[in-house]
C-alpha positions as a LaTeX table, in Angstrom:
\begin{tabular}{lrrr}
\hline
Residue & $x$ (\AA) & $y$ (\AA) & $z$ (\AA) \\
\hline
Met1 & $-10.77$ & $-19.06$ & $-40.11$ \\
Leu2 & $-7.92$ & $-20.16$ & $-38.45$ \\
Asn3 & $-7.59$ & $-16.37$ & $-38.19$ \\
Leu4 & $-10.28$ & $-15.97$ & $-36.37$ \\
Leu5 & $-9.28$ & $-19.29$ & $-34.39$ \\
Phe6 & $-5.49$ & $-16.97$ & $-33.76$ \\
Glu7 & $-7.90$ & $-14.47$ & $-32.21$ \\
Ile8 & $-9.08$ & $-16.08$ & $-29.85$ \\
Gln9 & $-6.84$ & $-17.71$ & $-28.66$ \\
Arg10 & $-4.86$ & $-13.43$ & $-28.39$ \\
Asn11 & $-7.91$ & $-12.61$ & $-26.39$ \\
Arg12 & $-8.00$ & $-15.64$ & $-24.39$ \\
Glu13 & $-3.87$ & $-14.90$ & $-24.30$ \\
Ile14 & $-5.23$ & $-11.24$ & $-23.22$ \\
Ile15 & $-7.52$ & $-12.05$ & $-20.42$ \\
Lys16 & $-5.86$ & $-14.03$ & $-18.77$ \\
Arg17 & $-2.67$ & $-12.27$ & $-18.18$ \\
Thr18 & $-4.91$ & $-9.07$ & $-17.69$ \\
Arg19 & $-6.81$ & $-11.67$ & $-14.97$ \\
Glu20 & $-3.02$ & $-12.11$ & $-13.69$ \\
Ala21 & $-2.57$ & $-8.27$ & $-13.36$ \\
Leu22 & $-6.10$ & $-7.49$ & $-11.87$ \\
Lys23 & $-4.06$ & $-10.31$ & $-9.07$ \\
Gly24 & $-1.31$ & $-8.71$ & $-8.60$ \\
Glu25 & $-3.47$ & $-5.02$ & $-8.37$ \\
Ser26 & $-5.92$ & $-7.10$ & $-5.21$ \\
Asn27 & $-2.30$ & $-8.67$ & $-3.67$ \\
Asn28 & $-0.24$ & $-4.67$ & $-4.26$ \\
Asn29 & 2.55 & $-5.23$ & $-1.74$ \\
Phe30 & 3.07 & $-1.51$ & $-1.72$ \\
Ile31 & $-0.78$ & $-1.23$ & $-0.28$ \\
Arg32 & 0.07 & $-3.17$ & 2.78 \\
Arg33 & 3.56 & $-1.62$ & 2.94 \\
Val34 & 1.85 & 2.08 & 3.03 \\
Lys35 & $-1.11$ & 0.56 & 6.06 \\
Lys36 & 1.66 & $-1.37$ & 7.66 \\
Glu37 & 3.95 & 1.56 & 8.42 \\
Phe38 & 0.45 & 4.24 & 8.83 \\
Glu39 & $-0.18$ & 2.56 & 11.26 \\
Glu40 & 3.12 & 1.55 & 13.36 \\
Lys41 & 4.12 & 5.24 & 12.51 \\
Lys42 & 0.66 & 6.61 & 14.71 \\
Ser43 & 1.31 & 3.77 & 17.75 \\
Lys44 & 4.28 & 6.24 & 17.79 \\
Tyr45 & 3.10 & 9.47 & 17.19 \\
Lys46 & $-0.69$ & 8.61 & 20.08 \\
Leu47 & 2.24 & 7.72 & 22.23 \\
Val48 & 4.41 & 11.45 & 21.88 \\
Asp49 & 1.38 & 13.02 & 22.20 \\
Ser50 & $-0.09$ & 11.04 & 25.23 \\
Lys51 & 4.23 & 12.62 & 26.83 \\
Leu52 & 3.59 & 15.96 & 25.38 \\
Asn53 & 0.66 & 15.76 & 27.28 \\
Glu54 & 2.14 & 14.50 & 30.34 \\
Val55 & 4.16 & 16.62 & 30.78 \\
Glu56 & 2.26 & 19.93 & 30.19 \\
Lys57 & $-0.11$ & 18.68 & 33.02 \\
Asn58 & 3.96 & 18.33 & 35.10 \\
Ile59 & 4.65 & 21.51 & 34.12 \\
Glu60 & 0.98 & 23.17 & 35.26 \\
Gln61 & 1.75 & 21.64 & 38.86 \\
Leu62 & 5.58 & 22.81 & 38.14 \\
Glu63 & 3.83 & 26.36 & 37.74 \\
Lys64 & 1.40 & 26.18 & 40.91 \\
Lys65 & 3.43 & 24.92 & 43.21 \\
Leu66 & 5.64 & 27.48 & 42.73 \\
Glu67 & 3.38 & 30.64 & 42.88 \\
Asp68 & 2.82 & 28.88 & 45.97 \\
Met69 & 5.61 & 28.39 & 47.04 \\
Lys70 & 6.74 & 31.96 & 45.55 \\
Arg71 & 3.35 & 33.45 & 47.60 \\
Glu72 & 4.73 & 31.75 & 51.12 \\
Val73 & 8.24 & 33.03 & 50.77 \\
Met74 & 6.39 & 36.93 & 50.15 \\
Gln75 & 4.31 & 36.02 & 52.85 \\
Glu76 & 7.02 & 35.25 & 55.70 \\
Glu77 & 9.42 & 37.83 & 54.55 \\
Ser78 & 6.70 & 40.07 & 55.01 \\
Lys79 & 6.37 & 39.65 & 58.69 \\
Leu80 & 10.18 & 39.46 & 58.71 \\
Tyr81 & 10.18 & 43.16 & 57.54 \\
Gly82 & 7.01 & 44.18 & 58.33 \\
Asn83 & 6.92 & 44.01 & 62.06 \\
Leu84 & 9.98 & 43.93 & 64.11 \\
Lys85 & 8.87 & 43.19 & 67.22 \\
Tyr86 & 8.92 & 39.05 & 67.13 \\
Asp87 & 11.77 & 37.43 & 69.10 \\
Leu88 & 15.74 & 37.44 & 67.63 \\
Lys89 & 14.65 & 32.19 & 67.90 \\
Phe90 & 10.82 & 32.73 & 66.30 \\
Ile91 & 12.94 & 35.75 & 63.04 \\
Ser92 & 15.75 & 33.28 & 63.17 \\
Thr93 & 13.06 & 30.01 & 62.39 \\
Leu94 & 11.23 & 32.20 & 59.81 \\
Glu95 & 14.50 & 33.05 & 57.99 \\
Lys96 & 15.72 & 29.84 & 57.97 \\
Ser97 & 12.13 & 29.40 & 56.47 \\
Ile98 & 12.45 & 31.65 & 54.08 \\
Glu99 & 15.63 & 29.97 & 52.74 \\
Leu100 & 14.74 & 26.85 & 52.30 \\
Lys101 & 11.63 & 27.45 & 50.90 \\
Lys102 & 14.27 & 29.94 & 48.12 \\
Gly103 & 15.93 & 26.04 & 47.54 \\
Glu104 & 12.36 & 24.87 & 46.96 \\
Ile105 & 11.46 & 27.68 & 44.69 \\
Arg106 & 14.74 & 27.11 & 42.36 \\
Thr107 & 14.71 & 23.48 & 41.95 \\
Leu108 & 11.01 & 24.10 & 41.22 \\
Glu109 & 12.15 & 26.11 & 38.49 \\
Glu110 & 14.70 & 24.50 & 37.21 \\
Asp111 & 12.17 & 21.05 & 36.69 \\
Ser112 & 9.83 & 23.24 & 35.27 \\
Leu113 & 12.87 & 24.77 & 32.72 \\
Asn114 & 13.84 & 20.80 & 32.17 \\
Arg115 & 10.58 & 19.94 & 31.37 \\
Leu116 & 9.85 & 22.86 & 29.00 \\
Tyr117 & 12.19 & 21.55 & 27.29 \\
Asp118 & 10.87 & 18.19 & 26.72 \\
Glu119 & 7.88 & 19.91 & 26.23 \\
Glu120 & 9.28 & 21.36 & 22.70 \\
Asn121 & 11.00 & 18.07 & 21.81 \\
Leu122 & 7.86 & 15.77 & 22.27 \\
Leu123 & 6.49 & 18.96 & 20.26 \\
Lys124 & 8.97 & 18.91 & 17.38 \\
Glu125 & 8.43 & 15.33 & 17.51 \\
Arg126 & 4.47 & 15.62 & 17.09 \\
Asp127 & 4.73 & 17.73 & 14.33 \\
Met128 & 6.97 & 16.01 & 11.77 \\
Leu129 & 4.94 & 12.78 & 12.82 \\
Arg130 & 1.76 & 14.76 & 11.54 \\
Lys131 & 3.10 & 16.02 & 8.91 \\
Glu132 & 5.33 & 12.42 & 7.64 \\
Leu133 & 2.27 & 10.73 & 8.87 \\
Val134 & $-0.36$ & 12.86 & 6.24 \\
Asp135 & 2.36 & 12.42 & 3.60 \\
Ile136 & 1.61 & 8.29 & 3.97 \\
Lys137 & $-2.14$ & 8.59 & 4.27 \\
Asn138 & $-1.17$ & 11.78 & 0.95 \\
Glu139 & 0.93 & 8.42 & $-0.90$ \\
Phe140 & $-2.00$ & 5.89 & 0.31 \\
Tyr141 & $-4.84$ & 7.63 & $-1.92$ \\
Lys142 & $-2.45$ & 8.51 & $-4.98$ \\
Asn143 & $-1.55$ & 5.16 & $-5.28$ \\
Lys144 & $-5.28$ & 3.52 & $-4.95$ \\
Lys145 & $-6.12$ & 6.21 & $-7.62$ \\
Val146 & $-3.51$ & 4.33 & $-9.87$ \\
Ser147 & $-4.41$ & 1.22 & $-8.45$ \\
Ser148 & $-8.55$ & 1.33 & $-9.36$ \\
Asp149 & $-7.70$ & 3.31 & $-12.35$ \\
Lys150 & $-5.43$ & 0.04 & $-13.28$ \\
Ile151 & $-8.58$ & $-1.57$ & $-12.06$ \\
Ile152 & $-10.88$ & $-0.36$ & $-14.56$ \\
Lys153 & $-9.46$ & $-0.42$ & $-17.14$ \\
Ser154 & $-8.24$ & $-3.79$ & $-17.22$ \\
Lys155 & $-12.14$ & $-4.92$ & $-16.42$ \\
Met156 & $-12.37$ & $-2.55$ & $-20.03$ \\
Glu157 & $-9.99$ & $-5.36$ & $-21.29$ \\
Ile158 & $-11.65$ & $-8.75$ & $-20.13$ \\
Lys159 & $-15.02$ & $-7.34$ & $-21.59$ \\
Lys160 & $-13.01$ & $-6.88$ & $-25.13$ \\
Ala161 & $-11.69$ & $-9.51$ & $-25.54$ \\
Glu162 & $-14.73$ & $-11.08$ & $-24.58$ \\
Asp163 & $-16.97$ & $-9.64$ & $-26.52$ \\
Ser164 & $-14.50$ & $-10.27$ & $-29.19$ \\
Ile165 & $-14.50$ & $-14.08$ & $-28.17$ \\
Leu166 & $-17.60$ & $-14.28$ & $-28.94$ \\
Asn167 & $-17.97$ & $-12.33$ & $-32.17$ \\
Cys168 & $-14.87$ & $-15.34$ & $-33.12$ \\
Glu169 & $-16.31$ & $-18.40$ & $-31.77$ \\
Lys170 & $-19.93$ & $-17.44$ & $-33.51$ \\
Lys171 & $-17.99$ & $-17.71$ & $-37.38$ \\
Val172 & $-16.21$ & $-20.13$ & $-36.60$ \\
Pro173 & $-17.82$ & $-24.57$ & $-37.67$ \\
Lys174 & $-19.01$ & $-25.76$ & $-34.29$ \\
Lys175 & $-16.81$ & $-28.44$ & $-35.31$ \\
Leu176 & $-14.47$ & $-27.09$ & $-35.65$ \\
Leu177 & $-14.75$ & $-24.83$ & $-33.04$ \\
Asp178 & $-15.08$ & $-27.93$ & $-30.76$ \\
Lys179 & $-11.95$ & $-29.62$ & $-31.52$ \\
Phe180 & $-10.59$ & $-26.13$ & $-31.16$ \\
Asn181 & $-11.52$ & $-26.00$ & $-27.41$ \\
Glu182 & $-10.69$ & $-29.32$ & $-27.02$ \\
Leu183 & $-7.03$ & $-29.19$ & $-27.98$ \\
Cys184 & $-6.23$ & $-25.78$ & $-26.11$ \\
Glu185 & $-7.35$ & $-27.61$ & $-23.11$ \\
Leu186 & $-5.13$ & $-30.09$ & $-23.74$ \\
Lys187 & $-2.09$ & $-27.41$ & $-24.59$ \\
Gly188 & $-3.40$ & $-24.03$ & $-24.24$ \\
Thr189 & $-3.45$ & $-23.76$ & $-27.96$ \\
Gly190 & $-4.99$ & $-25.18$ & $-30.36$ \\
Ala191 & $-4.18$ & $-23.58$ & $-33.95$ \\
Ala192 & $-0.70$ & $-22.84$ & $-34.99$ \\
Lys193 & 0.62 & $-21.52$ & $-38.30$ \\
Leu194 & 2.96 & $-23.29$ & $-40.65$ \\
Ser195 & 6.22 & $-21.07$ & $-41.50$ \\
Asn196 & 8.15 & $-23.22$ & $-44.08$ \\
Gly197 & 7.09 & $-26.08$ & $-42.71$ \\
Val198 & 7.62 & $-24.93$ & $-39.11$ \\
Cys199 & 4.62 & $-24.77$ & $-36.68$ \\
Ser200 & 4.91 & $-22.45$ & $-34.91$ \\
Gly201 & 3.45 & $-24.55$ & $-31.73$ \\
Cys202 & 6.02 & $-26.77$ & $-31.19$ \\
Lys203 & 8.95 & $-25.28$ & $-33.66$ \\
Met204 & 9.24 & $-28.72$ & $-34.98$ \\
Lys205 & 8.82 & $-28.82$ & $-39.63$ \\
Val206 & 6.17 & $-31.71$ & $-40.10$ \\
Ser207 & 6.63 & $-33.78$ & $-42.09$ \\
Ala208 & 5.87 & $-34.11$ & $-45.95$ \\
Ile209 & 2.92 & $-35.97$ & $-45.89$ \\
Thr210 & 1.38 & $-33.63$ & $-43.79$ \\
Ile211 & 2.39 & $-30.76$ & $-46.36$ \\
Asp212 & 1.12 & $-33.08$ & $-49.17$ \\
Asp213 & $-2.23$ & $-33.35$ & $-47.32$ \\
Ile214 & $-2.02$ & $-29.65$ & $-47.15$ \\
Lys215 & $-2.05$ & $-29.04$ & $-51.09$ \\
Asn216 & $-4.59$ & $-31.34$ & $-51.47$ \\
Asn217 & $-7.22$ & $-29.26$ & $-49.66$ \\
Lys218 & $-7.55$ & $-32.21$ & $-46.70$ \\
Asp219 & $-10.24$ & $-30.57$ & $-44.45$ \\
Ile220 & $-8.60$ & $-30.25$ & $-41.40$ \\
Val221 & $-5.13$ & $-30.81$ & $-40.73$ \\
Tyr222 & $-2.98$ & $-31.30$ & $-37.57$ \\
Cys223 & 0.60 & $-30.31$ & $-36.97$ \\
Asp224 & 2.09 & $-34.45$ & $-36.77$ \\
Asn225 & 3.99 & $-33.67$ & $-33.84$ \\
Cys226 & 1.93 & $-31.67$ & $-31.26$ \\
Gly227 & $-1.65$ & $-32.26$ & $-32.96$ \\
Arg228 & $-2.30$ & $-28.39$ & $-33.10$ \\
Ile229 & $-4.03$ & $-28.07$ & $-35.56$ \\
Ile230 & $-2.39$ & $-25.83$ & $-38.20$ \\
Tyr231 & $-4.50$ & $-26.07$ & $-41.83$ \\
Tyr232 & $-8.42$ & $-25.60$ & $-42.33$ \\
Ser233 & $-9.40$ & $-26.23$ & $-46.08$ \\
Gly234 & $-13.72$ & $-24.97$ & $-45.20$ \\
His235 & $-14.97$ & $-27.88$ & $-46.70$ \\
Asp236 & $-17.50$ & $-29.74$ & $-44.25$ \\
Glu237 & $-18.26$ & $-26.82$ & $-44.02$ \\
\hline
\end{tabular}
């Protein structure tokens, strides 16, 4: 009969331990860390993407301005070299205008080149961040799958332990079960094994009187140190 009590205790411990593990899974620090890391990378990705869009707009504006400026230079050069009827003052003004515009073109081309370098660097950074986001996402779902599998397995273990407890309790006399449960409430466990006169619950040697009670097949024998059940004869069934 004591074996049934030990089995109940063992399964209760399984349930307690498994529920603690389940609580740990639900408060998975890894998942929280990955979520935080993902949100940080996502914010950085959006910032880089926004900068890239701005640079691309600047490049587009610069290219349009360059086209307009080059067209103006071509028109002025056409006037300068295509018709010699202009007076020297007008020609001088036209030449200065052409040189000024060519200087602006060089500045615009240099600025456009710098923007192209910026675009290239931002594209690389965005691609790198995109890859990191994909990796983090994959890692998250992989860990979530493992965590879900653990939760399912733990719930199955709890159900199995609960069924075993119910099955054992049906076989234990009510008086013994009530006393056992009362002791479990007080001490965590209600039954203990006796080995070489030592109680496994409190690790202390029981008295000679207690040993005699066991030898005399007393109905229920308790450890005289901790009070746990160490013997049951079954005479009162």
